């Protein structure tokens, strides 16, 4: 496999995340965030169905649904919280240039602990130093 292919998902995430934050910051203040999100999820559902049919190799959609577990349902709830949180964060005046950095730094620290506690990932001195750097960065950004 070409080594370039390992970066394609990262590029997709960065481009999508950029569009995500521009869209969230540009959401009209007059609309209830959950009304806006209902349209967002309708578009997302249609796009997901189209991509399923484009990428399907065998079986049917209903066959795929037999493989579902709790994670798809919890992910749906988490996504609503994530998106509503960003919509409200931007409405409260957070800048697009700092809001994502603050949440990502805190998230990075939390996920290091989650990885250590629940997935038995190594908690190295380097990772602890990374948490410290995140905290210093949060202080500097919010100063």
PDB file of N, CA, C and O in Angstrom, residues 95-141:
ATOM      1  N   UNK A  95     -14.353  32.542  19.771  1.00  0.00           N
ATOM      2  CA  UNK A  95     -13.769  32.747  18.450  1.00  0.00           C
ATOM      3  C   UNK A  95     -13.512  31.393  17.798  1.00  0.00           C
ATOM      4  O   UNK A  95     -13.147  30.433  18.479  1.00  0.00           O
ATOM      5  N   UNK A  96     -13.683  31.345  16.486  1.00  0.00           N
ATOM      6  CA  UNK A  96     -13.461  30.102  15.754  1.00  0.00           C
ATOM      7  C   UNK A  96     -11.998  29.665  15.874  1.00  0.00           C
ATOM      8  O   UNK A  96     -11.693  28.475  15.860  1.00  0.00           O
ATOM      9  N   UNK A  97     -11.099  30.621  16.042  1.00  0.00           N
ATOM     10  CA  UNK A  97      -9.672  30.303  16.116  1.00  0.00           C
ATOM     11  C   UNK A  97      -9.257  29.714  17.458  1.00  0.00           C
ATOM     12  O   UNK A  97      -8.203  29.085  17.542  1.00  0.00           O
ATOM     13  N   UNK A  98     -10.057  29.897  18.510  1.00  0.00           N
ATOM     14  CA  UNK A  98      -9.658  29.370  19.815  1.00  0.00           C
ATOM     15  C   UNK A  98     -10.598  28.311  20.368  1.00  0.00           C
ATOM     16  O   UNK A  98     -10.159  27.453  21.140  1.00  0.00           O
ATOM     17  N   UNK A  99     -11.850  28.341  20.001  1.00  0.00           N
ATOM     18  CA  UNK A  99     -12.807  27.380  20.548  1.00  0.00           C
ATOM     19  C   UNK A  99     -12.407  25.943  20.295  1.00  0.00           C
ATOM     20  O   UNK A  99     -12.423  25.105  21.208  1.00  0.00           O
ATOM     21  N   UNK A 100     -12.038  25.626  19.089  1.00  0.00           N
ATOM     22  CA  UNK A 100     -11.637  24.270  18.730  1.00  0.00           C
ATOM     23  C   UNK A 100     -10.354  23.876  19.447  1.00  0.00           C
ATOM     24  O   UNK A 100     -10.208  22.753  19.911  1.00  0.00           O
ATOM     25  N   UNK A 101      -9.425  24.802  19.564  1.00  0.00           N
ATOM     26  CA  UNK A 101      -8.154  24.487  20.220  1.00  0.00           C
ATOM     27  C   UNK A 101      -8.381  24.181  21.699  1.00  0.00           C
ATOM     28  O   UNK A 101      -7.817  23.215  22.229  1.00  0.00           O
ATOM     29  N   UNK A 102      -9.203  24.969  22.344  1.00  0.00           N
ATOM     30  CA  UNK A 102      -9.478  24.738  23.767  1.00  0.00           C
ATOM     31  C   UNK A 102     -10.130  23.380  23.969  1.00  0.00           C
ATOM     32  O   UNK A 102      -9.693  22.579  24.808  1.00  0.00           O
ATOM     33  N   UNK A 103     -11.166  23.083  23.189  1.00  0.00           N
ATOM     34  CA  UNK A 103     -11.843  21.795  23.363  1.00  0.00           C
ATOM     35  C   UNK A 103     -10.930  20.636  22.990  1.00  0.00           C
ATOM     36  O   UNK A 103     -10.952  19.591  23.649  1.00  0.00           O
ATOM     37  N   UNK A 104     -10.109  20.792  21.970  1.00  0.00           N
ATOM     38  CA  UNK A 104      -9.205  19.709  21.561  1.00  0.00           C
ATOM     39  C   UNK A 104      -8.117  19.448  22.597  1.00  0.00           C
ATOM     40  O   UNK A 104      -7.751  18.294  22.839  1.00  0.00           O
ATOM     41  N   UNK A 105      -7.603  20.496  23.207  1.00  0.00           N
ATOM     42  CA  UNK A 105      -6.569  20.316  24.227  1.00  0.00           C
ATOM     43  C   UNK A 105      -7.129  19.587  25.449  1.00  0.00           C
ATOM     44  O   UNK A 105      -6.507  18.653  25.968  1.00  0.00           O
ATOM     45  N   UNK A 106      -8.304  20.007  25.897  1.00  0.00           N
ATOM     46  CA  UNK A 106      -8.931  19.334  27.035  1.00  0.00           C
ATOM     47  C   UNK A 106      -9.264  17.891  26.660  1.00  0.00           C
ATOM     48  O   UNK A 106      -9.015  16.951  27.431  1.00  0.00           O
ATOM     49  N   UNK A 107      -9.807  17.696  25.462  1.00  0.00           N
ATOM     50  CA  UNK A 107     -10.141  16.351  24.996  1.00  0.00           C
ATOM     51  C   UNK A 107      -8.906  15.458  24.925  1.00  0.00           C
ATOM     52  O   UNK A 107      -8.961  14.285  25.313  1.00  0.00           O
ATOM     53  N   UNK A 108      -7.799  15.981  24.442  1.00  0.00           N
ATOM     54  CA  UNK A 108      -6.568  15.191  24.353  1.00  0.00           C
ATOM     55  C   UNK A 108      -6.158  14.694  25.736  1.00  0.00           C
ATOM     56  O   UNK A 108      -5.811  13.514  25.907  1.00  0.00           O
ATOM     57  N   UNK A 109      -6.217  15.559  26.725  1.00  0.00           N
ATOM     58  CA  UNK A 109      -5.859  15.162  28.087  1.00  0.00           C
ATOM     59  C   UNK A 109      -6.824  14.110  28.626  1.00  0.00           C
ATOM     60  O   UNK A 109      -6.404  13.105  29.214  1.00  0.00           O
ATOM     61  N   UNK A 110      -8.117  14.307  28.399  1.00  0.00           N
ATOM     62  CA  UNK A 110      -9.121  13.344  28.867  1.00  0.00           C
ATOM     63  C   UNK A 110      -8.920  11.989  28.184  1.00  0.00           C
ATOM     64  O   UNK A 110      -8.976  10.934  28.834  1.00  0.00           O
ATOM     65  N   UNK A 111      -8.669  11.995  26.876  1.00  0.00           N
ATOM     66  CA  UNK A 111      -8.523  10.726  26.147  1.00  0.00           C
ATOM     67  C   UNK A 111      -7.257   9.962  26.527  1.00  0.00           C
ATOM     68  O   UNK A 111      -7.228   8.729  26.461  1.00  0.00           O
ATOM     69  N   UNK A 112      -6.225  10.667  26.944  1.00  0.00           N
ATOM     70  CA  UNK A 112      -5.031   9.971  27.436  1.00  0.00           C
ATOM     71  C   UNK A 112      -5.393   9.174  28.692  1.00  0.00           C
ATOM     72  O   UNK A 112      -5.033   8.008  28.836  1.00  0.00           O
ATOM     73  N   UNK A 113      -6.161   9.795  29.580  1.00  0.00           N
ATOM     74  CA  UNK A 113      -6.585   9.114  30.806  1.00  0.00           C
ATOM     75  C   UNK A 113      -7.558   7.977  30.477  1.00  0.00           C
ATOM     76  O   UNK A 113      -7.448   6.870  31.015  1.00  0.00           O
ATOM     77  N   UNK A 114      -8.511   8.223  29.579  1.00  0.00           N
ATOM     78  CA  UNK A 114      -9.464   7.178  29.172  1.00  0.00           C
ATOM     79  C   UNK A 114      -8.713   5.998  28.548  1.00  0.00           C
ATOM     80  O   UNK A 114      -9.001   4.833  28.856  1.00  0.00           O
ATOM     81  N   UNK A 115      -7.758   6.276  27.681  1.00  0.00           N
ATOM     82  CA  UNK A 115      -6.969   5.219  27.056  1.00  0.00           C
ATOM     83  C   UNK A 115      -6.226   4.389  28.093  1.00  0.00           C
ATOM     84  O   UNK A 115      -6.154   3.163  27.996  1.00  0.00           O
ATOM     85  N   UNK A 116      -5.695   5.049  29.101  1.00  0.00           N
ATOM     86  CA  UNK A 116      -4.957   4.354  30.151  1.00  0.00           C
ATOM     87  C   UNK A 116      -5.891   3.508  31.016  1.00  0.00           C
ATOM     88  O   UNK A 116      -5.613   2.342  31.292  1.00  0.00           O
ATOM     89  N   UNK A 117      -7.029   4.095  31.435  1.00  0.00           N
ATOM     90  CA  UNK A 117      -7.939   3.399  32.341  1.00  0.00           C
ATOM     91  C   UNK A 117      -8.714   2.258  31.679  1.00  0.00           C
ATOM     92  O   UNK A 117      -8.846   1.180  32.248  1.00  0.00           O
ATOM     93  N   UNK A 118      -9.239   2.503  30.489  1.00  0.00           N
ATOM     94  CA  UNK A 118     -10.172   1.552  29.885  1.00  0.00           C
ATOM     95  C   UNK A 118      -9.578   0.681  28.779  1.00  0.00           C
ATOM     96  O   UNK A 118     -10.108  -0.390  28.481  1.00  0.00           O
ATOM     97  N   UNK A 119      -8.502   1.147  28.144  1.00  0.00           N
ATOM     98  CA  UNK A 119      -7.936   0.401  27.027  1.00  0.00           C
ATOM     99  C   UNK A 119      -6.510  -0.058  27.291  1.00  0.00           C
ATOM    100  O   UNK A 119      -5.842  -0.566  26.394  1.00  0.00           O
ATOM    101  N   UNK A 120      -6.042   0.155  28.509  1.00  0.00           N
ATOM    102  CA  UNK A 120      -4.720  -0.295  28.946  1.00  0.00           C
ATOM    103  C   UNK A 120      -3.597   0.224  28.056  1.00  0.00           C
ATOM    104  O   UNK A 120      -2.609  -0.475  27.819  1.00  0.00           O
ATOM    105  N   UNK A 121      -3.771   1.436  27.565  1.00  0.00           N
ATOM    106  CA  UNK A 121      -2.712   2.077  26.794  1.00  0.00           C
ATOM    107  C   UNK A 121      -1.670   2.609  27.774  1.00  0.00           C
ATOM    108  O   UNK A 121      -1.985   2.967  28.907  1.00  0.00           O
ATOM    109  N   UNK A 122      -0.446   2.637  27.339  1.00  0.00           N
ATOM    110  CA  UNK A 122       0.639   3.077  28.215  1.00  0.00           C
ATOM    111  C   UNK A 122       0.484   4.553  28.575  1.00  0.00           C
ATOM    112  O   UNK A 122       0.204   5.385  27.711  1.00  0.00           O
ATOM    113  N   UNK A 123       0.649   4.851  29.853  1.00  0.00           N
ATOM    114  CA  UNK A 123       0.671   6.237  30.323  1.00  0.00           C
ATOM    115  C   UNK A 123       2.136   6.576  30.572  1.00  0.00           C
ATOM    116  O   UNK A 123       2.680   6.316  31.639  1.00  0.00           O
ATOM    117  N   UNK A 124       2.760   7.122  29.551  1.00  0.00           N
ATOM    118  CA  UNK A 124       4.192   7.381  29.596  1.00  0.00           C
ATOM    119  C   UNK A 124       4.465   8.788  30.117  1.00  0.00           C
ATOM    120  O   UNK A 124       3.570   9.642  30.174  1.00  0.00           O
ATOM    121  N   UNK A 125       5.698   9.012  30.474  1.00  0.00           N
ATOM    122  CA  UNK A 125       6.113  10.342  30.905  1.00  0.00           C
ATOM    123  C   UNK A 125       5.889  11.357  29.784  1.00  0.00           C
ATOM    124  O   UNK A 125       5.513  12.505  30.039  1.00  0.00           O
ATOM    125  N   UNK A 126       6.081  10.918  28.548  1.00  0.00           N
ATOM    126  CA  UNK A 126       5.860  11.796  27.391  1.00  0.00           C
ATOM    127  C   UNK A 126       4.393  12.220  27.305  1.00  0.00           C
ATOM    128  O   UNK A 126       4.090  13.389  27.035  1.00  0.00           O
ATOM    129  N   UNK A 127       3.471  11.288  27.550  1.00  0.00           N
ATOM    130  CA  UNK A 127       2.047  11.626  27.510  1.00  0.00           C
ATOM    131  C   UNK A 127       1.668  12.553  28.651  1.00  0.00           C
ATOM    132  O   UNK A 127       0.874  13.482  28.469  1.00  0.00           O
ATOM    133  N   UNK A 128       2.232  12.326  29.832  1.00  0.00           N
ATOM    134  CA  UNK A 128       1.971  13.215  30.970  1.00  0.00           C
ATOM    135  C   UNK A 128       2.507  14.612  30.654  1.00  0.00           C
ATOM    136  O   UNK A 128       1.845  15.619  30.929  1.00  0.00           O
ATOM    137  N   UNK A 129       3.674  14.671  30.037  1.00  0.00           N
ATOM    138  CA  UNK A 129       4.226  15.967  29.620  1.00  0.00           C
ATOM    139  C   UNK A 129       3.321  16.614  28.574  1.00  0.00           C
ATOM    140  O   UNK A 129       3.119  17.841  28.585  1.00  0.00           O
ATOM    141  N   UNK A 130       2.742  15.805  27.688  1.00  0.00           N
ATOM    142  CA  UNK A 130       1.801  16.335  26.694  1.00  0.00           C
ATOM    143  C   UNK A 130       0.585  16.949  27.343  1.00  0.00           C
ATOM    144  O   UNK A 130       0.096  18.005  26.907  1.00  0.00           O
ATOM    145  N   UNK A 131       0.062  16.309  28.395  1.00  0.00           N
ATOM    146  CA  UNK A 131      -1.070  16.879  29.132  1.00  0.00           C
ATOM    147  C   UNK A 131      -0.668  18.220  29.729  1.00  0.00           C
ATOM    148  O   UNK A 131      -1.416  19.202  29.650  1.00  0.00           O
ATOM    149  N   UNK A 132       0.545  18.282  30.305  1.00  0.00           N
ATOM    150  CA  UNK A 132       1.026  19.535  30.889  1.00  0.00           C
ATOM    151  C   UNK A 132       1.140  20.628  29.825  1.00  0.00           C
ATOM    152  O   UNK A 132       0.746  21.780  30.054  1.00  0.00           O
ATOM    153  N   UNK A 133       1.645  20.252  28.653  1.00  0.00           N
ATOM    154  CA  UNK A 133       1.762  21.228  27.560  1.00  0.00           C
ATOM    155  C   UNK A 133       0.379  21.715  27.137  1.00  0.00           C
ATOM    156  O   UNK A 133       0.184  22.912  26.884  1.00  0.00           O
ATOM    157  N   UNK A 134      -0.590  20.798  27.072  1.00  0.00           N
ATOM    158  CA  UNK A 134      -1.968  21.192  26.738  1.00  0.00           C
ATOM    159  C   UNK A 134      -2.497  22.200  27.752  1.00  0.00           C
ATOM    160  O   UNK A 134      -3.125  23.201  27.386  1.00  0.00           O
ATOM    161  N   UNK A 135      -2.258  21.936  29.024  1.00  0.00           N
ATOM    162  CA  UNK A 135      -2.743  22.846  30.070  1.00  0.00           C
ATOM    163  C   UNK A 135      -2.065  24.212  29.989  1.00  0.00           C
ATOM    164  O   UNK A 135      -2.724  25.247  30.136  1.00  0.00           O
ATOM    165  N   UNK A 136      -0.761  24.224  29.713  1.00  0.00           N
ATOM    166  CA  UNK A 136      -0.049  25.494  29.533  1.00  0.00           C
ATOM    167  C   UNK A 136      -0.606  26.220  28.313  1.00  0.00           C
ATOM    168  O   UNK A 136      -0.842  27.434  28.338  1.00  0.00           O
ATOM    169  N   UNK A 137      -0.834  25.476  27.235  1.00  0.00           N
ATOM    170  CA  UNK A 137      -1.415  26.070  26.028  1.00  0.00           C
ATOM    171  C   UNK A 137      -2.785  26.670  26.295  1.00  0.00           C
ATOM    172  O   UNK A 137      -3.099  27.760  25.808  1.00  0.00           O
ATOM    173  N   UNK A 138      -3.610  25.972  27.066  1.00  0.00           N
ATOM    174  CA  UNK A 138      -4.936  26.501  27.418  1.00  0.00           C
ATOM    175  C   UNK A 138      -4.792  27.810  28.196  1.00  0.00           C
ATOM    176  O   UNK A 138      -5.531  28.774  27.954  1.00  0.00           O
ATOM    177  N   UNK A 139      -3.855  27.848  29.101  1.00  0.00           N
ATOM    178  CA  UNK A 139      -3.624  29.073  29.870  1.00  0.00           C
ATOM    179  C   UNK A 139      -3.226  30.208  28.930  1.00  0.00           C
ATOM    180  O   UNK A 139      -3.780  31.312  29.006  1.00  0.00           O
ATOM    181  N   UNK A 140      -2.293  29.940  28.031  1.00  0.00           N
ATOM    182  CA  UNK A 140      -1.802  30.984  27.122  1.00  0.00           C
ATOM    183  C   UNK A 140      -2.878  31.465  26.157  1.00  0.00           C
ATOM    184  O   UNK A 140      -2.989  32.657  25.876  1.00  0.00           O
ATOM    185  N   UNK A 141      -3.678  30.545  25.638  1.00  0.00           N
ATOM    186  CA  UNK A 141      -4.733  30.913  24.693  1.00  0.00           C
ATOM    187  C   UNK A 141      -5.806  31.772  25.359  1.00  0.00           C
ATOM    188  O   UNK A 141      -6.328  32.717  24.774  1.00  0.00           O
TER     189      UNK A 141
END
